[in-house]
GROMACS .gro file of C-alpha atoms in nm:
model
  294
    1MET     CA    1  12.781  27.601 -13.239
    2GLU     CA    2  12.443  27.763 -12.987
    3GLU     CA    3  12.482  27.387 -12.765
    4TYR     CA    4  12.896  27.399 -12.778
    5ILE     CA    5  12.851  27.690 -12.598
    6LYS     CA    6  12.584  27.668 -12.392
    7MET     CA    7  12.758  27.315 -12.232
    8ASN     CA    8  12.729  27.253 -11.809
    9ILE     CA    9  13.113  27.393 -11.729
   10LEU     CA   10  13.129  27.128 -11.567
   11ASP     CA   11  13.018  26.873 -11.790
   12THR     CA   12  13.339  27.027 -11.997
   13GLU     CA   13  13.615  26.787 -12.052
   14PHE     CA   14  13.882  27.067 -11.855
   15MET     CA   15  13.689  27.071 -11.606
   16GLN     CA   16  13.661  26.702 -11.541
   17GLY     CA   17  14.045  26.647 -11.612
   18PHE     CA   18  14.083  26.913 -11.366
   19ILE     CA   19  13.858  26.733 -11.087
   20ARG     CA   20  13.965  26.415 -11.126
   21MET     CA   21  14.342  26.517 -11.098
   22ALA     CA   22  14.285  26.685 -10.731
   23ASN     CA   23  14.089  26.367 -10.610
   24ASP     CA   24  14.390  26.180 -10.703
   25GLY     CA   25  14.637  26.358 -10.531
   26TRP     CA   26  14.433  26.367 -10.196
   27GLU     CA   27  14.372  25.940 -10.248
   28GLN     CA   28  14.770  25.985 -10.324
   29GLY     CA   29  14.771  26.120  -9.955
   30TRP     CA   30  14.997  26.477 -10.077
   31HIS     CA   31  14.660  26.695  -9.927
   32GLU     CA   32  14.512  26.698  -9.553
   33ARG     CA   33  14.341  26.944  -9.502
   34ASN     CA   34  14.395  27.225  -9.696
   35GLY     CA   35  14.734  27.123  -9.811
   36GLY     CA   36  14.809  27.190 -10.151
   37ASN     CA   37  14.721  27.331 -10.459
   38LEU     CA   38  14.617  27.356 -10.860
   39SER     CA   39  14.592  27.565 -11.170
   40TYR     CA   40  14.553  27.495 -11.514
   41ARG     CA   41  14.528  27.749 -11.755
   42MET     CA   42  14.266  27.705 -11.976
   43LYS     CA   43  14.255  27.728 -12.408
   44PRO     CA   44  14.049  27.994 -12.656
   45GLU     CA   45  13.773  27.673 -12.674
   46GLU     CA   46  13.763  27.620 -12.330
   47VAL     CA   47  13.656  27.959 -12.256
   48VAL     CA   48  13.470  28.026 -12.485
   49GLN     CA   49  13.281  27.639 -12.330
   50GLY     CA   50  13.256  27.875 -11.999
   51LYS     CA   51  13.143  28.225 -12.082
   52GLU     CA   52  12.790  28.111 -12.089
   53SER     CA   53  12.851  28.061 -11.686
   54PHE     CA   54  13.041  28.305 -11.595
   55LYS     CA   55  12.992  28.607 -11.342
   56GLU     CA   56  13.280  28.882 -11.390
   57GLY     CA   57  13.387  29.013 -11.029
   58GLN     CA   58  13.622  29.295 -10.906
   59TRP     CA   59  13.976  29.322 -10.994
   60GLN     CA   60  14.167  29.279 -10.713
   61PRO     CA   61  14.553  29.266 -10.742
   62ILE     CA   62  14.760  28.930 -10.835
   63GLY     CA   63  15.044  29.060 -10.611
   64ALA     CA   64  15.313  29.033 -10.849
   65LYS     CA   65  15.346  29.134 -11.245
   66VAL     CA   66  15.274  28.863 -11.490
   67PRO     CA   67  15.234  29.047 -11.841
   68GLY     CA   68  15.324  28.740 -12.023
   69LEU     CA   69  14.959  28.648 -11.930
   70ALA     CA   70  14.763  28.880 -11.971
   71GLY     CA   71  14.421  28.830 -12.128
   72GLU     CA   72  14.456  28.477 -11.998
   73PHE     CA   73  14.235  28.245 -11.764
   74PHE     CA   74  14.258  27.966 -11.537
   75LEU     CA   75  14.091  27.745 -11.352
   76VAL     CA   76  14.216  27.679 -10.988
   77THR     CA   77  14.206  27.581 -10.609
   78GLY     CA   78  13.953  27.811 -10.409
   79SER     CA   79  14.239  27.888 -10.031
   80GLY     CA   80  14.117  27.719  -9.752
   81LYS     CA   81  14.027  27.411  -9.984
   82TYR     CA   82  13.982  27.070  -9.884
   83PHE     CA   83  14.087  26.882 -10.212
   84ARG     CA   84  13.822  26.620 -10.041
   85ASN     CA   85  13.623  26.808 -10.126
   86VAL     CA   86  13.699  26.946 -10.544
   87ILE     CA   87  13.530  26.592 -10.578
   88LEU     CA   88  13.188  26.633 -10.404
   89SER     CA   89  13.136  27.075 -10.440
   90PRO     CA   90  13.381  27.186 -10.739
   91GLU     CA   91  13.175  27.553 -10.732
   92ASP     CA   92  13.242  27.591 -10.399
   93SER     CA   93  13.646  27.445 -10.394
   94LEU     CA   94  13.733  27.589 -10.774
   95CYS     CA   95  13.667  27.890 -10.941
   96ILE     CA   96  13.766  28.034 -11.296
   97ILE     CA   97  13.993  28.349 -11.291
   98GLU     CA   98  14.056  28.592 -11.587
   99VAL     CA   99  14.409  28.832 -11.589
  100ASP     CA  100  14.353  29.158 -11.680
  101LYS     CA  101  14.528  29.304 -11.981
  102GLN     CA  102  14.809  29.474 -11.827
  103GLY     CA  103  14.965  29.097 -11.623
  104GLU     CA  104  14.867  29.303 -11.281
  105ASN     CA  105  14.493  29.164 -11.175
  106TYR     CA  106  14.290  28.895 -11.197
  107ARG     CA  107  13.900  28.914 -11.135
  108ARG     CA  108  13.669  28.601 -11.038
  109VAL     CA  109  13.466  28.483 -11.323
  110TRP     CA  110  13.284  28.116 -11.173
  111GLY     CA  111  13.325  27.933 -10.906
  112LEU     CA  112  13.397  27.984 -10.498
  113VAL     CA  113  13.010  28.046 -10.430
  114ASN     CA  114  13.007  28.017 -10.101
  115GLY     CA  115  13.264  28.327 -10.078
  116GLY     CA  116  13.627  28.317 -10.081
  117LYS     CA  117  13.964  28.384 -10.250
  118PRO     CA  118  14.213  28.188 -10.508
  119THR     CA  119  14.474  27.955 -10.348
  120SER     CA  120  14.740  28.215 -10.156
  121GLU     CA  121  15.023  28.015 -10.393
  122LEU     CA  122  14.801  28.235 -10.651
  123PRO     CA  123  15.152  28.436 -10.726
  124SER     CA  124  15.324  28.118 -10.838
  125HIS     CA  125  15.091  27.939 -10.989
  126LEU     CA  126  15.043  28.289 -11.267
  127MET     CA  127  15.440  28.363 -11.187
  128ASN     CA  128  15.563  27.958 -11.375
  129HIS     CA  129  15.283  27.947 -11.592
  130GLU     CA  130  15.382  28.252 -11.726
  131VAL     CA  131  15.780  28.124 -11.766
  132LYS     CA  132  15.609  27.799 -11.898
  133LYS     CA  133  15.421  28.014 -12.133
  134LYS     CA  134  15.699  28.135 -12.289
  135ALA     CA  135  15.963  27.793 -12.221
  136THR     CA  136  15.763  27.592 -12.333
  137ASP     CA  137  15.570  27.778 -12.724
  138GLY     CA  138  15.249  27.819 -12.536
  139LYS     CA  139  15.208  27.413 -12.456
  140TYR     CA  140  15.274  27.427 -12.057
  141ARG     CA  141  14.977  27.457 -11.951
  142VAL     CA  142  14.920  27.299 -11.573
  143ILE     CA  143  15.066  27.326 -11.224
  144TYR     CA  144  15.060  27.130 -10.937
  145HIS     CA  145  15.160  27.169 -10.530
  146ALA     CA  146  15.088  26.893 -10.355
  147HIS     CA  147  15.286  26.801 -10.000
  148THR     CA  148  15.440  26.454 -10.085
  149THR     CA  149  15.539  26.278  -9.804
  150ASN     CA  150  15.892  26.082  -9.874
  151VAL     CA  151  16.044  26.427 -10.075
  152ILE     CA  152  15.933  26.666  -9.764
  153ALA     CA  153  16.097  26.396  -9.554
  154LEU     CA  154  16.441  26.361  -9.815
  155THR     CA  155  16.484  26.764  -9.718
  156PHE     CA  156  16.587  26.679  -9.389
  157VAL     CA  157  16.846  26.450  -9.465
  158LEU     CA  158  17.004  26.442  -9.813
  159PRO     CA  159  17.203  26.870  -9.940
  160LEU     CA  160  16.903  27.101 -10.052
  161LYS     CA  161  17.092  27.109 -10.385
  162ASP     CA  162  16.949  27.007 -10.787
  163GLU     CA  163  17.195  26.778 -10.814
  164VAL     CA  164  17.219  26.578 -10.563
  165PHE     CA  165  16.841  26.544 -10.534
  166THR     CA  166  16.801  26.450 -10.890
  167ARG     CA  167  17.073  26.194 -10.871
  168GLU     CA  168  16.952  26.074 -10.585
  169LEU     CA  169  16.615  26.049 -10.726
  170TRP     CA  170  16.711  25.894 -11.091
  171GLU     CA  171  16.975  25.624 -10.911
  172MET     CA  172  16.603  25.561 -10.813
  173ALA     CA  173  16.394  25.420 -10.993
  174THR     CA  174  16.513  25.299 -11.453
  175GLU     CA  175  16.232  25.529 -11.545
  176CYS     CA  176  16.325  25.928 -11.358
  177PRO     CA  177  16.585  25.997 -11.618
  178VAL     CA  178  16.338  25.917 -11.958
  179VAL     CA  179  16.034  26.091 -11.705
  180PHE     CA  180  16.249  26.411 -11.572
  181PRO     CA  181  16.562  26.440 -11.770
  182SER     CA  182  16.621  26.757 -11.664
  183GLY     CA  183  16.656  26.688 -11.354
  184VAL     CA  184  16.495  26.926 -11.059
  185GLY     CA  185  16.533  27.216 -10.823
  186VAL     CA  186  16.570  27.266 -10.543
  187VAL     CA  187  16.403  27.561 -10.344
  188PRO     CA  188  16.562  27.615  -9.950
  189TRP     CA  189  16.270  27.689  -9.683
  190MET     CA  190  16.089  28.038  -9.766
  191VAL     CA  191  15.800  28.155  -9.602
  192PRO     CA  192  15.464  27.984  -9.849
  193GLY     CA  193  15.299  28.268 -10.027
  194GLY     CA  194  15.489  28.498 -10.133
  195ARG     CA  195  15.725  28.656 -10.324
  196GLU     CA  196  15.975  28.560 -10.242
  197ILE     CA  197  15.976  28.175 -10.309
  198ALA     CA  198  15.740  28.266 -10.618
  199ALA     CA  199  16.029  28.450 -10.775
  200ALA     CA  200  16.230  28.170 -10.704
  201THR     CA  201  16.001  27.887 -10.784
  202SER     CA  202  15.946  28.057 -11.152
  203GLU     CA  203  16.368  28.125 -11.199
  204LEU     CA  204  16.451  27.691 -11.138
  205MET     CA  205  16.148  27.621 -11.339
  206LYS     CA  206  16.362  27.850 -11.640
  207GLU     CA  207  16.507  27.534 -11.562
  208TYR     CA  208  16.304  27.230 -11.455
  209ASP     CA  209  15.970  27.098 -11.497
  210VAL     CA  210  16.023  27.030 -11.070
  211ALA     CA  211  16.138  27.267 -10.802
  212ILE     CA  212  16.110  27.100 -10.476
  213TRP     CA  213  16.001  27.279 -10.183
  214ALA     CA  214  16.217  27.231  -9.855
  215HIS     CA  215  15.998  27.095  -9.581
  216HIS     CA  216  15.649  27.169  -9.777
  217GLY     CA  217  15.652  26.997 -10.078
  218MET     CA  218  15.663  26.997 -10.435
  219PHE     CA  219  15.587  27.206 -10.754
  220ALA     CA  220  15.512  27.108 -11.071
  221SER     CA  221  15.432  27.177 -11.381
  222GLY     CA  222  15.332  27.018 -11.769
  223GLU     CA  223  15.189  26.991 -12.042
  224ASP     CA  224  14.791  26.797 -11.952
  225PHE     CA  225  14.728  26.713 -11.640
  226ASP     CA  226  14.774  26.307 -11.744
  227LEU     CA  227  15.227  26.402 -11.846
  228THR     CA  228  15.171  26.699 -11.504
  229PHE     CA  229  15.011  26.404 -11.245
  230GLY     CA  230  15.234  26.144 -11.338
  231LEU     CA  231  15.585  26.376 -11.317
  232MET     CA  232  15.462  26.370 -10.960
  233HIS     CA  233  15.359  26.045 -10.927
  234THR     CA  234  15.719  25.939 -11.017
  235VAL     CA  235  15.873  26.186 -10.796
  236GLU     CA  236  15.753  26.107 -10.487
  237LYS     CA  237  15.734  25.699 -10.656
  238ALA     CA  238  16.124  25.756 -10.639
  239ALA     CA  239  16.127  25.905 -10.287
  240GLU     CA  240  15.993  25.641 -10.096
  241ILE     CA  241  16.196  25.415 -10.253
  242LEU     CA  242  16.486  25.606 -10.126
  243VAL     CA  243  16.423  25.608  -9.822
  244LYS     CA  244  16.308  25.282  -9.777
  245THR     CA  245  16.632  25.215  -9.872
  246LEU     CA  246  16.826  25.476  -9.681
  247SER     CA  247  16.621  25.304  -9.380
  248MET     CA  248  16.781  24.975  -9.428
  249ARG     CA  249  17.099  25.096  -9.494
  250PRO     CA  250  17.284  25.414  -9.502
  251ASP     CA  251  17.477  25.336  -9.809
  252LYS     CA  252  17.431  25.093 -10.120
  253LEU     CA  253  17.568  24.817 -10.222
  254GLN     CA  254  17.484  24.911 -10.609
  255THR     CA  255  17.332  25.172 -10.822
  256ILE     CA  256  17.300  25.287 -11.153
  257GLN     CA  257  17.587  25.461 -11.290
  258PRO     CA  258  17.673  25.808 -11.493
  259GLU     CA  259  17.799  25.544 -11.720
  260GLU     CA  260  17.505  25.361 -11.796
  261PHE     CA  261  17.226  25.680 -11.722
  262ARG     CA  262  17.433  25.809 -12.058
  263HIS     CA  263  17.336  25.488 -12.234
  264LEU     CA  264  16.992  25.468 -12.125
  265ALA     CA  265  16.959  25.837 -12.197
  266GLU     CA  266  17.113  25.735 -12.575
  267ASP     CA  267  16.830  25.409 -12.611
  268PHE     CA  268  16.613  25.634 -12.415
  269HIS     CA  269  16.630  25.955 -12.720
  270VAL     CA  270  16.632  26.224 -12.373
  271SER     CA  271  16.925  26.445 -12.335
  272LEU     CA  272  17.093  26.426 -11.940
  273PRO     CA  273  17.329  26.730 -11.843
  274GLU     CA  274  17.630  26.563 -11.733
  275LYS     CA  275  17.678  26.815 -11.416
  276PHE     CA  276  17.420  26.490 -11.271
  277LEU     CA  277  17.669  26.267 -11.372
  278PHE     CA  278  17.987  26.320 -11.143
  279GLU     CA  279  18.175  26.046 -11.010
  280LYS     CA  280  18.047  25.909 -10.613
  281GLN     CA  281  18.311  25.926 -10.308
  282GLY     CA  282  18.147  25.506 -10.300
  283THR     CA  283  17.821  25.438 -10.260
  284GLN     CA  284  17.720  25.555  -9.956
  285SER     CA  285  17.789  25.892 -10.084
  286THR     CA  286  17.546  26.177 -10.155
  287ALA     CA  287  17.744  26.442 -10.329
  288PRO     CA  288  18.005  26.457 -10.527
  289VAL     CA  289  18.372  26.459 -10.538
  290GLU     CA  290  18.516  26.850 -10.476
  291LYS     CA  291  18.654  26.933 -10.796
  292GLN     CA  292  18.311  26.939 -10.984
  293GLY     CA  293  18.301  27.265 -10.648
  294ILE     CA  294  17.943  27.235 -10.485
   0.00000   0.00000   0.00000
């Protein structure tokens, strides 16, 4: 047990998984300059692993109240830090923070050795962590925000509606409704980093694991690094296929139909909300018929 506690924090499995995910996102081209952010809610045994390296900093206001996260520890990317540097200098690019017993303040206990603060999107991350922790009985631990190129492009040409984005992305690859069966939510453009966008996103996260920020990127949540990165990757790949399809012609000669989605759901044992299985006005339409009231 003593060797377990004194283990170098950079060699821990959760730290290595976090670093790998950050680097994978950089290599996908989703993190230009200091774009994007990542956070992970640590397990109690992981906090024990890191305790030897912790140094308690000053309490700072979160900018939001998250009582459901009282006493929790998070590994997060730093504000103004570059994803491309995480693998090279994690102690400078990342930090571990502790949330106080009221869920109103945080303090840095590790990392950002050259100074700095956690990501400016910290209120969004923590508010969404609180929602997903409650909704999944504590299973979800990762929140990931990236500037996914093709999803951003689609927010300029598709109606900013959950139903439209979900249906169009589902149609792009058979695996999509299996990977994100609850669909995706869409947040209209808002100033990033504030409480307004944090509240809007956390409201969508009660229903979805993915929220698209118009003209900005994606927010995704999952149980672990692989599932969360895989979710983001799948949605962005579907968006890339749609962008290519629309660049070839404005309509589709054929696509997956509502009844075929229902058969797929039955065979793969997933539940697909009927609100996404509307009848379209022809294959070129990206909106449900008027009688749907959307």
